[in-house]
PDB file of C-alpha atoms in Angstrom:
ATOM      1  CA  MET A   1      90.790 103.217 124.678  1.00 48.00           C
ATOM      2  CA  GLY A   2      90.873 107.008 123.887  1.00 50.00           C
ATOM      3  CA  ASN A   3      94.662 107.210 124.577  1.00 53.00           C
ATOM      4  CA  ARG A   4      95.253 104.206 122.254  1.00 51.00           C
ATOM      5  CA  THR A   5      93.238 105.851 119.471  1.00 46.00           C
ATOM      6  CA  SER A   6      95.060 109.124 119.968  1.00 52.00           C
ATOM      7  CA  ALA A   7      98.441 107.292 119.897  1.00 51.00           C
ATOM      8  CA  ILE A   8      97.465 105.619 116.596  1.00 48.00           C
ATOM      9  CA  VAL A   9      96.371 108.933 115.071  1.00 52.00           C
ATOM     10  CA  ASN A  10      99.642 110.570 116.235  1.00 65.00           C
ATOM     11  CA  ASP A  11     101.688 107.657 114.801  1.00 73.00           C
ATOM     12  CA  ASN A  12      99.854 107.895 111.493  1.00 76.00           C
ATOM     13  CA  GLU A  13     100.313 111.656 111.379  1.00 79.00           C
ATOM     14  CA  TYR A  14     104.006 111.269 112.182  1.00 86.00           C
ATOM     15  CA  TRP A  15     104.279 108.742 109.331  1.00 89.00           C
ATOM     16  CA  LEU A  16     102.389 110.896 106.891  1.00 89.00           C
ATOM     17  CA  LYS A  17     104.534 113.959 107.744  1.00 91.00           C
ATOM     18  CA  ARG A  18     107.743 111.953 107.291  1.00 94.00           C
ATOM     19  CA  TYR A  19     106.413 110.353 104.086  1.00 93.00           C
ATOM     20  CA  TYR A  20     105.620 113.735 102.573  1.00 92.00           C
ATOM     21  CA  PHE A  21     109.037 115.094 103.508  1.00 96.00           C
ATOM     22  CA  ILE A  22     110.675 112.037 101.906  1.00 97.00           C
ATOM     23  CA  ARG A  23     108.630 112.467  98.748  1.00 96.00           C
ATOM     24  CA  ALA A  24     109.561 116.134  98.594  1.00 97.00           C
ATOM     25  CA  ALA A  25     113.247 115.391  99.062  1.00 97.00           C
ATOM     26  CA  PHE A  26     113.228 112.717  96.354  1.00 98.00           C
ATOM     27  CA  SER A  27     111.556 115.061  93.853  1.00 97.00           C
ATOM     28  CA  ILE A  28     113.926 117.957  94.676  1.00 97.00           C
ATOM     29  CA  ILE A  29     116.895 115.762  94.125  1.00 98.00           C
ATOM     30  CA  TRP A  30     115.358 114.365  90.919  1.00 98.00           C
ATOM     31  CA  VAL A  31     114.733 117.871  89.598  1.00 98.00           C
ATOM     32  CA  ILE A  32     118.274 118.931  90.336  1.00 98.00           C
ATOM     33  CA  ALA A  33     119.735 115.804  88.622  1.00 98.00           C
ATOM     34  CA  ALA A  34     117.360 116.266  85.662  1.00 97.00           C
ATOM     35  CA  LEU A  35     118.256 119.874  85.068  1.00 97.00           C
ATOM     36  CA  THR A  36     121.971 119.290  85.418  1.00 97.00           C
ATOM     37  CA  ALA A  37     123.230 115.851  84.447  1.00 96.00           C
ATOM     38  CA  GLY A  38     120.004 114.806  82.765  1.00 96.00           C
ATOM     39  CA  ARG A  39     120.302 117.671  80.228  1.00 94.00           C
ATOM     40  CA  GLN A  40     123.904 116.687  79.444  1.00 94.00           C
ATOM     41  CA  SER A  41     123.506 112.929  78.989  1.00 96.00           C
ATOM     42  CA  PHE A  42     120.735 110.942  77.362  1.00 95.00           C
ATOM     43  CA  GLY A  43     121.758 107.876  79.444  1.00 96.00           C
ATOM     44  CA  ILE A  44     121.282 109.770  82.730  1.00 97.00           C
ATOM     45  CA  ALA A  45     118.065 111.391  81.454  1.00 97.00           C
ATOM     46  CA  ALA A  46     116.735 107.881  80.529  1.00 97.00           C
ATOM     47  CA  PHE A  47     117.665 106.575  83.941  1.00 98.00           C
ATOM     48  CA  LEU A  48     115.928 109.504  85.674  1.00 98.00           C
ATOM     49  CA  LEU A  49     112.848 109.119  83.501  1.00 98.00           C
ATOM     50  CA  VAL A  50     112.562 105.495  84.388  1.00 98.00           C
ATOM     51  CA  ILE A  51     113.080 105.819  88.125  1.00 97.00           C
ATOM     52  CA  TYR A  52     110.473 108.614  88.540  1.00 97.00           C
ATOM     53  CA  PRO A  53     107.370 106.483  88.082  1.00 96.00           C
ATOM     54  CA  ALA A  54     109.167 103.489  89.639  1.00 97.00           C
ATOM     55  CA  TRP A  55     109.729 105.525  92.769  1.00 97.00           C
ATOM     56  CA  ASP A  56     106.033 106.578  92.805  1.00 95.00           C
ATOM     57  CA  ALA A  57     105.074 102.911  92.652  1.00 96.00           C
ATOM     58  CA  VAL A  58     107.418 102.032  95.601  1.00 97.00           C
ATOM     59  CA  ALA A  59     106.326 105.063  97.604  1.00 95.00           C
ATOM     60  CA  ASN A  60     102.701 104.321  97.177  1.00 93.00           C
ATOM     61  CA  LEU A  61     103.336 100.628  98.012  1.00 96.00           C
ATOM     62  CA  ILE A  62     105.121 101.486 101.269  1.00 95.00           C
ATOM     63  CA  ASP A  63     102.490 104.099 102.253  1.00 91.00           C
ATOM     64  CA  ALA A  64      99.620 101.648 101.579  1.00 92.00           C
ATOM     65  CA  MET A  65     101.302  98.901 103.569  1.00 93.00           C
ATOM     66  CA  ARG A  66     101.940 101.301 106.434  1.00 90.00           C
ATOM     67  CA  ASN A  67      98.297 102.249 106.478  1.00 84.00           C
ATOM     68  CA  GLY A  68      96.491  98.910 106.525  1.00 86.00           C
ATOM     69  CA  GLY A  69      97.715  97.202 103.423  1.00 90.00           C
ATOM     70  CA  LEU A  70      96.880  97.129  99.732  1.00 90.00           C
ATOM     71  CA  ALA A  71      93.398  95.647 100.243  1.00 92.00           C
ATOM     72  CA  LYS A  72      92.378  98.583 102.371  1.00 91.00           C
ATOM     73  CA  ASN A  73      93.858 101.287 100.205  1.00 86.00           C
ATOM     74  CA  HIS A  74      92.365 100.766  96.727  1.00 90.00           C
ATOM     75  CA  SER A  75      93.501 104.028  95.127  1.00 88.00           C
ATOM     76  CA  GLN A  76      97.089 103.443  96.193  1.00 89.00           C
ATOM     77  CA  THR A  77      96.938  99.827  95.084  1.00 93.00           C
ATOM     78  CA  PHE A  78      95.832 100.923  91.701  1.00 93.00           C
ATOM     79  CA  ASN A  79      98.485 103.667  91.742  1.00 92.00           C
ATOM     80  CA  VAL A  80     101.156 101.076  92.418  1.00 95.00           C
ATOM     81  CA  ALA A  81      99.932  99.083  89.424  1.00 96.00           C
ATOM     82  CA  VAL A  82      99.707 102.124  87.125  1.00 95.00           C
ATOM     83  CA  SER A  83     103.062 103.511  88.085  1.00 95.00           C
ATOM     84  CA  SER A  84     104.728 100.126  87.684  1.00 97.00           C
ATOM     85  CA  LEU A  85     103.209  99.604  84.264  1.00 97.00           C
ATOM     86  CA  MET A  86     104.207 103.165  83.219  1.00 96.00           C
ATOM     87  CA  THR A  87     107.762 102.483  84.332  1.00 97.00           C
ATOM     88  CA  VAL A  88     107.941  99.628  81.787  1.00 97.00           C
ATOM     89  CA  ILE A  89     106.249 101.694  79.089  1.00 98.00           C
ATOM     90  CA  VAL A  90     108.689 104.612  79.640  1.00 97.00           C
ATOM     91  CA  ILE A  91     111.498 102.156  78.833  1.00 97.00           C
ATOM     92  CA  PHE A  92     109.942 101.317  75.498  1.00 97.00           C
ATOM     93  CA  ALA A  93     109.018 104.922  74.807  1.00 97.00           C
ATOM     94  CA  LEU A  94     112.657 105.903  75.305  1.00 97.00           C
ATOM     95  CA  CYS A  95     113.432 103.743  72.235  1.00 96.00           C
ATOM     96  CA  MET A  96     110.982 105.804  70.164  1.00 96.00           C
ATOM     97  CA  SER A  97     111.427 109.486  70.978  1.00 95.00           C
ATOM     98  CA  MET A  98     111.113 112.046  73.796  1.00 96.00           C
ATOM     99  CA  ASN A  99     107.637 112.893  72.313  1.00 96.00           C
ATOM    100  CA  TRP A 100     106.567 109.351  73.196  1.00 97.00           C
ATOM    101  CA  VAL A 101     108.059 109.623  76.598  1.00 97.00           C
ATOM    102  CA  LEU A 102     106.209 112.828  77.284  1.00 96.00           C
ATOM    103  CA  ALA A 103     102.926 111.303  76.111  1.00 97.00           C
ATOM    104  CA  VAL A 104     103.547 108.345  78.489  1.00 97.00           C
ATOM    105  CA  PHE A 105     104.290 110.761  81.327  1.00 96.00           C
ATOM    106  CA  GLY A 106     101.053 112.599  80.436  1.00 96.00           C
ATOM    107  CA  LEU A 107      99.012 109.455  80.772  1.00 96.00           C
ATOM    108  CA  TRP A 108     100.723 108.567  83.981  1.00 95.00           C
ATOM    109  CA  ALA A 109     100.249 112.091  85.400  1.00 95.00           C
ATOM    110  CA  ILE A 110      96.562 111.901  84.699  1.00 96.00           C
ATOM    111  CA  PHE A 111      96.063 108.476  86.354  1.00 92.00           C
ATOM    112  CA  SER A 112      98.421 109.113  89.299  1.00 91.00           C
ATOM    113  CA  GLY A 113      97.029 112.600  89.883  1.00 91.00           C
ATOM    114  CA  LEU A 114      93.491 111.303  90.069  1.00 93.00           C
ATOM    115  CA  LEU A 115      94.491 108.492  92.309  1.00 89.00           C
ATOM    116  CA  GLN A 116      96.462 110.851  94.582  1.00 88.00           C
ATOM    117  CA  LEU A 117      93.394 113.045  94.758  1.00 88.00           C
ATOM    118  CA  SER A 118      91.259 110.025  95.715  1.00 87.00           C
ATOM    119  CA  ALA A 119      93.738 109.040  98.530  1.00 86.00           C
ATOM    120  CA  ALA A 120      93.743 112.590  99.849  1.00 87.00           C
ATOM    121  CA  VAL A 121      89.965 112.755  99.988  1.00 88.00           C
ATOM    122  CA  ARG A 122      89.884 109.442 101.850  1.00 84.00           C
ATOM    123  CA  ARG A 123      92.455 110.804 104.373  1.00 79.00           C
ATOM    124  CA  TRP A 124      90.649 114.155 104.739  1.00 78.00           C
ATOM    125  CA  LYS A 125      88.745 113.089 107.880  1.00 75.00           C
ATOM    126  CA  HIS A 126      91.818 111.967 109.831  1.00 72.00           C
ATOM    127  CA  HIS A 127      94.711 114.105 108.720  1.00 68.00           C
ATOM    128  CA  GLY A 128      95.429 117.718 108.010  1.00 63.00           C
ATOM    129  CA  GLY A 129      97.179 119.063 104.938  1.00 66.00           C
ATOM    130  CA  GLN A 130      95.152 117.064 102.511  1.00 82.00           C
ATOM    131  CA  TRP A 131      93.753 120.028 100.734  1.00 85.00           C
ATOM    132  CA  VAL A 132      97.306 120.451  99.343  1.00 87.00           C
ATOM    133  CA  MET A 133      97.367 116.810  98.161  1.00 86.00           C
ATOM    134  CA  ILE A 134      93.953 117.373  96.515  1.00 90.00           C
ATOM    135  CA  LEU A 135      95.372 120.458  94.662  1.00 90.00           C
ATOM    136  CA  SER A 136      98.470 118.355  93.705  1.00 91.00           C
ATOM    137  CA  GLY A 137      96.402 115.521  92.292  1.00 91.00           C
ATOM    138  CA  GLY A 138      94.214 117.876  90.313  1.00 92.00           C
ATOM    139  CA  GLN A 139      97.238 119.798  88.992  1.00 94.00           C
ATOM    140  CA  SER A 140      98.908 116.487  88.038  1.00 94.00           C
ATOM    141  CA  ALA A 141      95.855 115.459  85.908  1.00 94.00           C
ATOM    142  CA  VAL A 142      95.772 118.789  84.196  1.00 95.00           C
ATOM    143  CA  ALA A 143      99.541 118.674  83.561  1.00 95.00           C
ATOM    144  CA  GLY A 144      99.086 115.194  82.037  1.00 95.00           C
ATOM    145  CA  ILE A 145      96.655 116.621  79.497  1.00 97.00           C
ATOM    146  CA  PHE A 146      99.177 119.406  78.562  1.00 96.00           C
ATOM    147  CA  PHE A 147     101.951 116.775  78.241  1.00 96.00           C
ATOM    148  CA  ILE A 148      99.870 114.719  75.804  1.00 97.00           C
ATOM    149  CA  LEU A 149      99.069 117.744  73.735  1.00 96.00           C
ATOM    150  CA  GLN A 150     102.700 118.985  73.836  1.00 95.00           C
ATOM    151  CA  ALA A 151     103.914 115.479  72.844  1.00 96.00           C
ATOM    152  CA  ARG A 152     102.068 115.871  69.516  1.00 95.00           C
ATOM    153  CA  MET A 153     104.065 118.993  68.626  1.00 94.00           C
ATOM    154  CA  PRO A 154     106.937 118.658  66.141  1.00 92.00           C
ATOM    155  CA  ASP A 155     109.553 119.999  68.552  1.00 90.00           C
ATOM    156  CA  GLU A 156     111.142 117.249  70.668  1.00 90.00           C
ATOM    157  CA  PRO A 157     110.624 117.968  74.388  1.00 92.00           C
ATOM    158  CA  SER A 158     113.459 117.598  76.928  1.00 92.00           C
ATOM    159  CA  ILE A 159     113.620 116.213  80.421  1.00 95.00           C
ATOM    160  CA  ALA A 160     113.285 119.837  81.661  1.00 94.00           C
ATOM    161  CA  THR A 161     109.579 119.728  80.797  1.00 93.00           C
ATOM    162  CA  ILE A 162     109.051 116.840  83.117  1.00 95.00           C
ATOM    163  CA  ALA A 163     111.335 118.444  85.725  1.00 96.00           C
ATOM    164  CA  GLY A 164     108.873 121.393  85.992  1.00 94.00           C
ATOM    165  CA  TYR A 165     106.140 118.909  86.819  1.00 94.00           C
ATOM    166  CA  ALA A 166     108.342 117.088  89.377  1.00 95.00           C
ATOM    167  CA  GLY A 167     109.203 120.458  90.920  1.00 95.00           C
ATOM    168  CA  LEU A 168     105.530 121.316  91.528  1.00 94.00           C
ATOM    169  CA  GLY A 169     105.104 117.801  93.026  1.00 93.00           C
ATOM    170  CA  ALA A 170     107.999 118.494  95.392  1.00 95.00           C
ATOM    171  CA  PHE A 171     106.380 121.869  96.316  1.00 96.00           C
ATOM    172  CA  TYR A 172     103.056 120.232  97.125  1.00 92.00           C
ATOM    173  CA  PHE A 173     104.559 117.401  99.224  1.00 93.00           C
ATOM    174  CA  LEU A 174     106.762 119.945 101.115  1.00 95.00           C
ATOM    175  CA  VAL A 175     103.757 122.208 101.845  1.00 93.00           C
ATOM    176  CA  SER A 176     101.746 119.214 103.147  1.00 90.00           C
ATOM    177  CA  ALA A 177     104.629 118.070 105.332  1.00 91.00           C
ATOM    178  CA  ILE A 178     105.109 121.571 106.829  1.00 92.00           C
ATOM    179  CA  TRP A 179     101.307 121.980 107.317  1.00 89.00           C
ATOM    180  CA  LEU A 180     101.149 118.711 109.240  1.00 87.00           C
ATOM    181  CA  SER A 181     104.228 119.751 111.258  1.00 88.00           C
ATOM    182  CA  VAL A 182     102.712 123.055 112.265  1.00 88.00           C
ATOM    183  CA  SER A 183      99.345 121.530 113.045  1.00 81.00           C
ATOM    184  CA  HIS A 184     101.024 118.954 115.229  1.00 77.00           C
ATOM    185  CA  LEU A 185     103.009 121.645 117.104  1.00 81.00           C
ATOM    186  CA  ARG A 186      99.820 123.707 117.667  1.00 81.00           C
ATOM    187  CA  ARG A 187      97.979 120.721 119.128  1.00 76.00           C
ATOM    188  CA  GLU A 188     100.927 119.885 121.446  1.00 76.00           C
ATOM    189  CA  ALA A 189     101.077 123.587 122.572  1.00 80.00           C
ATOM    190  CA  LYS A 190      97.355 123.438 123.472  1.00 81.00           C
ATOM    191  CA  ALA A 191      97.704 120.114 125.385  1.00 68.00           C
TER     192      ALA A 191
END
């Protein structure tokens, strides 16, 4: 029984490490695209702004399904719903102005950050590297407040504002993935 539990934990840690690397890679690619093509073309910027919360919804859905399903992972289930709804709202906000888009991203950053923080706290007992996800969730919520405040300013923001936020997300996911990798290697070296 102990070997089976150990195998499940190792499988879950492997999944989580891979998941964090994938999330980091997506965010890095998104930031590069936003700061290059997204600054040159409104159509590309609009596409990138729509796929960012959509990707978050899909990623949380896959992670929740991989870890017992939506019924077992309430914070991720709610995150899937919030990110999906925000994807639709971003489409409408793009028809208004970038100030509206930034305000929507602010709301989404608050909700998704708090939900990410909740998922990390839940995982704390079983997986390492969750302190980074807790920091990331808290930072996301604070960034969301700043986005909402900035959206009320007369100057129209650009996709670069959101790219900075996505860049921090990439950093946090990468640090978590590396932390889990190093922890895993240390445990293997001791065994």
